[in-house]
């Protein structure tokens, strides 16, 4: 019996309050309105940004259904939807591509004006939600909300992908992989033979390393306070790994000494102000480029000496690896299918969706890279 046009009752993980575990609830998911798409979830990764939200470090309205790194199958579409149809394999896009705004029309930039990340409202673009639980509206998260058996997204927040793609792997294209990989190949534009430093060797940082390797960097130095991350970083292409706690000197000085005055490209993939500054200072003062990827704690700011930039360093940052999401994700999936890179090393754990809190425990313990929830 078709579910199109009807409310679907299903299970979702709801965050009612910050700093509390997610709770698996029965929710009602309304049918998609015009320009919207309802998706049956197949797999969703757990990203640190979901955890930042639980911890209160990233702020978006509560109660909310988190999750933004996923893949699924279109269940039904609203009126006027033209780019996907029921049965299509898709990836929800936390950074949309409306194609019409000033940023979407810019040849390089990708932070679409329709993104809910700008000033999180926790709704779809029309200002309402499609989820209810116990009679209360439940907010969306970054226009995606993938910790639910069904979700509704705007058409600007979904990309159709190859029908043969393994969804339990390519779900990582919804955030971690694309963000890290694009930061190296598209934002920093890492060059052949260059030196790179990557602060933070989680799912996103390791994806930066994959990008640096594809770009044929000569030296890729992984920096992490958890030495258990070093093995996997080296497997993916890091030429050496260092732990800042093993040195008396500030880590940027150590890196400057290791690389004849500083690396060509550095990446902050932790989300702390200290590491943002270290990453900036470890790149060469005249020709280095430093990219912020980690999401900083809400309302904190950084003070720095402008001389660090006056000498010629370039300091930038990017969401979603600088990719225009709707255009880039199908191509990234195609590159994966063509074996340009592997996602297997990033997926350390697979759990049934109901065990989502165990997935967060694994992230906190430092033992997992990516946990993929299956539905
Ligand atoms: P993760 O928690 O899996 O990895 C973070 C890594 O940083 C871990 O290996 C830690 O051991 C390490 N670490 C912690 N403190 C330090 C320190 N002081 N020095 C060096 N290493 C340290 O997170 P993730 O890979 O899922 O995400 C990383 C960040 O990127 C996080 O802030 C997340 O919110 C952000 C992110 N940004 C985007 C974007 O579009 N810009 C997308 C996805 C994630
Ligand atoms: Zn993410
Ligand atoms: Zn746009």
Coordinates of C-alpha atoms and ligand atoms in Angstrom, one line a residue:
X1 CA 0.0 0.0 0.0
X2 CA 1.5 3.3 -1.0
X3 CA 2.4 5.8 1.8
X4 CA 2.5 8.8 -0.6
X5 CA 0.4 11.7 0.6
X6 CA -0.1 10.1 4.1
X7 CA 1.4 10.8 7.5
X8 CA 4.0 8.1 8.2
X9 CA 4.4 6.9 11.8
X10 CA 8.0 5.7 12.4
X11 CA 10.9 5.7 14.9
X12 CA 13.2 8.6 15.3
X13 CA 15.9 9.7 17.8
X14 CA 14.7 12.9 19.5
X15 CA 17.0 15.3 21.4
X16 CA 14.6 16.9 24.0
X17 CA 17.2 18.7 26.0
X18 CA 20.9 19.4 25.5
X19 CA 23.4 17.2 27.4
X20 CA 20.9 14.3 27.5
X21 CA 20.9 11.1 25.5
X22 CA 18.8 10.9 22.4
X23 CA 15.5 9.1 23.0
X24 CA 14.0 6.7 20.4
X25 CA 10.3 7.8 20.0
X26 CA 7.4 7.2 17.7
X27 CA 7.1 10.3 15.5
X28 CA 4.7 11.3 12.8
X29 CA 6.3 12.5 9.5
X30 CA 4.0 14.7 7.4
X31 CA 3.9 14.2 3.6
X32 CA 6.2 16.5 1.6
X33 CA 4.8 19.9 0.5
X34 CA 5.5 21.5 -2.8
X35 CA 9.3 21.4 -3.6
X36 CA 9.9 18.8 -0.8
X37 CA 11.0 15.2 -0.8
X38 CA 10.3 12.5 1.8
X39 CA 13.1 10.0 2.2
X40 CA 13.2 6.5 3.7
X41 CA 16.5 6.4 5.5
X42 CA 18.9 3.6 4.9
X43 CA 22.2 4.6 6.6
X44 CA 23.4 7.6 8.6
X45 CA 26.9 8.4 10.0
X46 CA 27.4 10.1 13.3
X47 CA 29.4 13.3 13.0
X48 CA 31.0 15.5 15.7
X49 CA 28.7 18.3 14.7
X50 CA 25.7 16.2 15.9
X51 CA 27.6 15.8 19.2
X52 CA 28.4 19.6 19.3
X53 CA 24.6 20.1 19.3
X54 CA 24.0 17.6 22.1
X55 CA 26.8 19.2 24.1
X56 CA 25.3 22.7 23.6
X57 CA 28.4 23.9 21.7
X58 CA 26.3 24.4 18.5
X59 CA 22.9 25.9 18.9
X60 CA 19.8 25.1 17.0
X61 CA 16.2 24.9 18.3
X62 CA 15.0 22.0 20.5
X63 CA 13.4 19.5 20.6
X64 CA 15.2 18.2 17.4
X65 CA 15.9 15.2 15.3
X66 CA 19.7 15.3 14.7
X67 CA 21.7 13.6 11.9
X68 CA 23.0 15.1 8.7
X69 CA 25.4 12.5 7.1
X70 CA 23.1 10.0 5.4
X71 CA 21.8 8.2 2.4
X72 CA 18.3 6.8 1.6
X73 CA 15.6 6.2 -1.0
X74 CA 13.0 8.7 -2.1
X75 CA 9.6 7.5 -0.7
X76 CA 7.5 10.3 -2.2
X77 CA 7.8 13.8 -3.6
X78 CA 5.7 17.0 -3.3
X79 CA 4.4 19.0 -6.2
X80 CA 6.9 20.7 -8.6
X81 CA 9.8 18.5 -7.6
X82 CA 11.7 17.7 -10.8
X83 CA 15.2 16.5 -9.8
X84 CA 14.3 13.3 -7.9
X85 CA 11.5 10.7 -8.1
X86 CA 10.3 7.9 -5.8
X87 CA 12.7 5.0 -5.7
X88 CA 15.8 7.2 -6.4
X89 CA 18.9 6.7 -4.2
X90 CA 19.7 10.1 -2.6
X91 CA 21.9 11.9 -0.2
X92 CA 20.5 14.7 1.9
X93 CA 22.5 17.9 1.9
X94 CA 23.0 19.9 5.1
X95 CA 24.5 22.7 3.0
X96 CA 21.9 23.2 0.2
X97 CA 22.3 24.5 -3.3
X98 CA 19.3 26.5 -4.3
X99 CA 21.0 27.5 -7.6
X100 CA 19.4 31.0 -7.5
X101 CA 21.0 33.0 -4.7
X102 CA 24.0 35.2 -5.0
X103 CA 26.3 32.6 -3.5
X104 CA 25.0 29.7 -5.6
X105 CA 25.6 31.9 -8.7
X106 CA 29.2 32.7 -7.5
X107 CA 31.6 30.5 -9.5
X108 CA 33.5 29.3 -6.4
X109 CA 31.5 29.7 -3.2
X110 CA 29.0 27.3 -1.7
X111 CA 27.4 28.7 1.5
X112 CA 23.9 29.0 -0.1
X113 CA 21.8 31.8 1.4
X114 CA 19.1 29.2 2.1
X115 CA 21.3 27.2 4.5
X116 CA 19.8 26.7 7.9
X117 CA 23.3 26.9 9.3
X118 CA 23.3 30.7 8.9
X119 CA 20.9 31.3 11.7
X120 CA 19.5 27.9 12.6
X121 CA 15.7 28.0 12.6
X122 CA 15.2 24.2 12.8
X123 CA 12.5 24.3 10.1
X124 CA 12.3 23.6 6.4
X125 CA 12.6 26.8 4.3
X126 CA 8.8 27.6 4.6
X127 CA 9.4 28.0 8.4
X128 CA 7.4 24.9 9.5
X129 CA 8.4 21.4 10.5
X130 CA 7.2 18.0 9.2
X131 CA 7.8 16.1 12.5
X132 CA 5.5 15.7 15.5
X133 CA 5.9 13.6 18.6
X134 CA 3.5 13.3 21.4
X135 CA 1.5 16.2 19.9
X136 CA 4.5 18.6 19.8
X137 CA 6.3 19.8 16.7
X138 CA 9.9 18.6 16.5
X139 CA 12.6 20.7 14.8
X140 CA 14.7 19.7 11.8
X141 CA 18.4 19.8 12.0
X142 CA 20.3 21.6 9.2
X143 CA 17.4 20.8 6.9
X144 CA 18.3 17.1 7.0
X145 CA 17.3 15.2 10.3
X146 CA 18.6 11.8 9.3
X147 CA 18.3 10.0 12.7
X148 CA 14.7 9.1 11.7
X149 CA 13.4 6.2 9.6
X150 CA 11.7 8.8 7.4
X151 CA 12.6 12.5 6.9
X152 CA 11.4 15.4 4.7
X153 CA 13.9 17.7 3.1
X154 CA 13.6 20.6 0.6
X155 CA 14.5 19.7 -3.0
X156 CA 17.5 22.1 -2.7
X157 CA 18.8 19.8 0.1
X158 CA 19.0 16.5 -1.7
X159 CA 21.1 15.0 -4.5
X160 CA 20.3 12.0 -6.6
X161 CA 23.1 9.5 -6.8
X162 CA 24.1 6.3 -8.8
X163 CA 21.5 3.6 -8.3
X164 CA 24.3 1.0 -7.7
X165 CA 26.0 3.0 -4.9
X166 CA 26.2 1.2 -1.5
X167 CA 24.3 3.5 0.7
X168 CA 25.8 2.2 4.0
X169 CA 29.2 3.6 2.7
X170 CA 28.4 6.6 0.5
X171 CA 26.3 8.1 3.4
X172 CA 29.7 9.6 4.4
X173 CA 29.5 11.8 1.3
X174 CA 26.7 13.7 3.1
X175 CA 29.2 15.3 5.4
X176 CA 32.5 13.9 6.8
X177 CA 34.2 12.6 3.6
X178 CA 33.1 15.5 1.3
X179 CA 34.0 18.1 3.9
X180 CA 37.5 16.8 4.5
X181 CA 38.3 15.8 1.0
X182 CA 37.0 19.0 -0.6
X183 CA 38.9 21.1 2.0
X184 CA 42.1 19.6 0.6
X185 CA 41.4 19.4 -3.1
X186 CA 39.0 22.3 -3.6
X187 CA 39.5 24.9 -0.9
X188 CA 43.3 24.7 -0.2
X189 CA 44.0 23.3 -3.6
X190 CA 46.9 21.2 -2.3
X191 CA 49.6 20.9 -4.8
X192 CA 51.9 18.0 -5.9
X193 CA 55.0 17.8 -3.8
X194 CA 53.7 20.1 -1.0
X195 CA 53.8 19.7 2.8
X196 CA 50.6 19.5 4.8
X197 CA 49.6 19.4 8.5
X198 CA 46.2 18.1 9.6
X199 CA 45.1 18.9 13.1
X200 CA 42.5 16.3 14.3
X201 CA 42.4 12.8 12.9
X202 CA 38.7 12.0 13.2
X203 CA 36.5 11.1 10.2
X204 CA 36.8 14.6 8.7
X205 CA 40.6 15.0 9.3
X206 CA 41.3 11.6 7.8
X207 CA 39.3 12.6 4.8
X208 CA 41.5 15.7 4.5
X209 CA 44.4 13.2 4.4
X210 CA 42.8 11.2 1.6
X211 CA 42.5 14.5 -0.3
X212 CA 46.1 15.5 0.3
X213 CA 47.2 12.1 -0.9
X214 CA 45.0 12.2 -4.1
X215 CA 46.6 15.7 -4.7
X216 CA 50.0 14.0 -4.3
X217 CA 51.4 16.0 -1.4
X218 CA 54.9 14.9 -0.5
X219 CA 54.5 15.3 3.3
X220 CA 51.3 14.8 5.2
X221 CA 51.8 15.4 9.0
X222 CA 48.9 14.2 11.2
X223 CA 48.5 16.0 14.6
X224 CA 46.3 14.6 17.3
X225 CA 46.4 14.3 21.1
X226 CA 45.1 10.7 20.7
X227 CA 48.0 8.5 19.4
X228 CA 45.5 5.7 18.7
X229 CA 44.5 7.7 15.7
X230 CA 48.0 7.5 14.1
X231 CA 47.8 4.0 12.6
X232 CA 44.8 4.7 10.5
X233 CA 46.1 8.1 9.5
X234 CA 49.3 6.5 8.2
X235 CA 47.3 3.8 6.4
X236 CA 45.5 6.6 4.5
X237 CA 48.6 8.5 3.6
X238 CA 50.0 10.5 6.5
X239 CA 53.8 10.3 6.2
X240 CA 54.3 11.1 9.9
X241 CA 52.1 11.8 13.0
X242 CA 52.8 13.8 16.1
X243 CA 51.2 14.4 19.5
X244 CA 51.4 17.9 20.8
X245 CA 51.6 16.5 24.3
X246 CA 55.0 14.9 23.5
X247 CA 56.7 18.3 23.1
X248 CA 57.6 21.1 25.4
X249 CA 57.5 23.7 22.6
X250 CA 54.3 25.0 21.1
X251 CA 53.3 22.6 18.3
X252 CA 53.4 25.2 15.6
X253 CA 57.1 25.8 16.3
X254 CA 57.7 22.0 16.1
X255 CA 56.0 21.9 12.7
X256 CA 57.9 25.0 11.5
X257 CA 61.2 23.3 12.4
X258 CA 60.2 20.1 10.7
X259 CA 59.2 21.8 7.4
X260 CA 61.8 24.5 6.7
X261 CA 59.8 27.4 8.2
X262 CA 56.3 26.0 8.0
X263 CA 54.0 23.8 5.9
X264 CA 52.4 24.8 2.6
X265 CA 48.9 23.8 3.8
X266 CA 47.4 23.3 7.2
X267 CA 43.9 22.2 8.3
X268 CA 42.1 22.6 11.6
X269 CA 39.7 19.7 12.0
X270 CA 39.2 19.7 15.7
X271 CA 36.9 22.7 16.5
X272 CA 39.0 24.4 19.2
X273 CA 40.3 28.0 19.2
X274 CA 43.8 26.9 20.3
X275 CA 44.2 24.4 17.4
X276 CA 42.9 27.0 14.9
X277 CA 45.7 29.4 16.0
X278 CA 48.3 26.6 16.0
X279 CA 47.2 25.5 12.5
X280 CA 47.5 29.1 11.3
X281 CA 50.9 29.6 12.7
X282 CA 52.4 26.3 11.6
X283 CA 51.9 27.2 7.9
X284 CA 54.7 29.2 6.3
X285 CA 54.4 32.9 7.1
X286 CA 54.8 34.0 3.4
X287 CA 53.3 31.2 1.4
X288 CA 51.2 29.1 3.7
X289 CA 47.5 28.5 3.4
X290 CA 45.5 27.5 6.5
X291 CA 41.9 26.2 6.4
X292 CA 39.5 26.1 9.3
X293 CA 37.1 23.1 9.1
X294 CA 36.3 22.4 12.8
X295 CA 33.2 24.1 14.1
X296 CA 34.2 26.5 17.0
X297 CA 32.3 26.5 20.3
X298 CA 29.3 28.9 20.1
X299 CA 30.0 32.6 20.9
X300 CA 33.8 32.2 21.4
X301 CA 36.2 34.4 19.6
X302 CA 39.9 34.3 18.9
X303 CA 42.5 37.1 19.2
X304 CA 45.5 37.0 17.0
X305 CA 48.4 39.2 15.8
X306 CA 47.5 40.6 12.4
X307 CA 51.2 40.3 11.5
X308 CA 50.5 36.6 11.0
X309 CA 48.6 37.5 7.9
X310 CA 50.4 40.7 6.8
X311 CA 53.3 38.5 5.8
X312 CA 51.3 36.8 3.2
X313 CA 49.7 33.7 4.8
X314 CA 46.2 32.9 3.7
X315 CA 43.6 32.0 6.3
X316 CA 40.3 30.7 5.2
X317 CA 37.6 28.2 6.1
X318 CA 34.9 26.2 4.4
X319 CA 31.7 24.3 5.0
X320 CA 31.2 21.0 3.2
X321 CA 34.7 21.1 1.6
X322 CA 33.8 24.2 -0.5
X323 CA 31.6 22.0 -2.8
X324 CA 28.4 23.1 -4.3
X325 CA 26.6 20.3 -2.8
X326 CA 23.8 19.3 -5.3
X327 CA 26.3 19.4 -8.2
X328 CA 29.3 17.8 -6.4
X329 CA 27.8 14.9 -4.4
X330 CA 26.7 12.8 -7.5
X331 CA 30.2 13.3 -8.9
X332 CA 31.9 12.3 -5.6
X333 CA 29.8 9.1 -5.5
X334 CA 30.9 8.4 -9.1
X335 CA 34.5 8.9 -8.2
X336 CA 34.0 6.5 -5.3
X337 CA 32.4 3.9 -7.6
X338 CA 35.4 4.4 -10.0
X339 CA 37.6 3.5 -7.0
X340 CA 39.4 6.8 -6.8
X341 CA 39.4 6.4 -3.0
X342 CA 38.0 4.0 -0.5
X343 CA 35.6 4.8 2.4
X344 CA 36.1 1.5 4.2
X345 CA 38.9 2.7 6.5
X346 CA 36.7 5.5 7.8
X347 CA 33.9 3.2 8.9
X348 CA 34.9 1.5 12.1
X349 CA 31.5 0.6 13.5
X350 CA 28.1 -0.3 12.2
X351 CA 25.1 -0.3 14.6
X352 CA 21.4 -0.6 14.2
X353 CA 19.8 2.9 14.4
X354 CA 18.2 2.2 17.8
X355 CA 21.7 2.0 19.3
X356 CA 22.5 5.6 18.3
X357 CA 23.6 6.5 21.9
X358 CA 26.1 3.7 21.8
X359 CA 27.5 5.3 18.6
X360 CA 28.0 8.6 20.5
X361 CA 29.7 6.7 23.4
X362 CA 32.1 5.3 20.8
X363 CA 32.8 8.8 19.5
X364 CA 33.5 10.1 23.0
X365 CA 35.8 7.2 23.8
X366 CA 38.0 8.1 20.9
X367 CA 37.7 4.5 19.7
X368 CA 35.6 5.1 16.6
X369 CA 36.2 7.0 13.4
X370 CA 32.7 6.8 11.9
X371 CA 29.8 4.8 13.2
X372 CA 27.2 4.2 10.6
X373 CA 23.7 3.6 11.8
X374 CA 21.6 1.3 9.6
X375 CA 17.8 1.4 9.4
Ligands
LIG1 P1 36.2 13.7 15.7 O1 35.8 14.0 17.1 O2 36.0 12.4 15.2 O3 37.7 14.1 15.5 C1 38.4 15.1 16.2 C2 39.8 14.7 16.5 O4 40.5 15.8 17.1 C3 39.9 13.5 17.4 O5 40.8 12.5 16.8 C4 40.6 14.1 18.6 O6 41.4 13.2 19.3 C5 41.4 15.2 18.1 N1 41.7 16.3 19.0 C6 41.0 16.7 20.1 N2 41.7 17.7 20.7 C7 42.8 17.9 20.0 C8 43.9 18.8 20.1 N3 44.0 19.7 21.1 N4 44.9 18.8 19.2 C9 44.9 17.8 18.2 N5 43.9 17.0 18.0 C10 42.9 17.0 18.9 O7 35.4 14.8 14.8 P2 35.1 14.9 13.3 O8 36.2 14.4 12.5 O9 33.7 14.3 13.0 O10 34.9 16.5 13.1 C11 36.0 17.4 13.3 C12 35.5 18.8 13.4 O11 35.0 19.2 12.1 C13 34.4 19.1 14.4 O12 34.6 20.3 15.0 C14 33.1 19.1 13.5 O13 32.1 19.8 14.1 C15 33.7 19.8 12.3 C16 33.0 19.6 11.0 N6 32.9 20.6 10.1 C17 32.3 20.5 9.0 C18 32.3 21.7 8.0 O14 31.5 21.7 7.0 N7 33.2 22.6 8.2 C19 31.6 19.3 8.6 C20 31.7 18.3 9.5 C21 32.4 18.4 10.7
LIG2 ZN1 29.0 16.6 9.9
LIG3 ZN1 21.6 29.3 -3.0

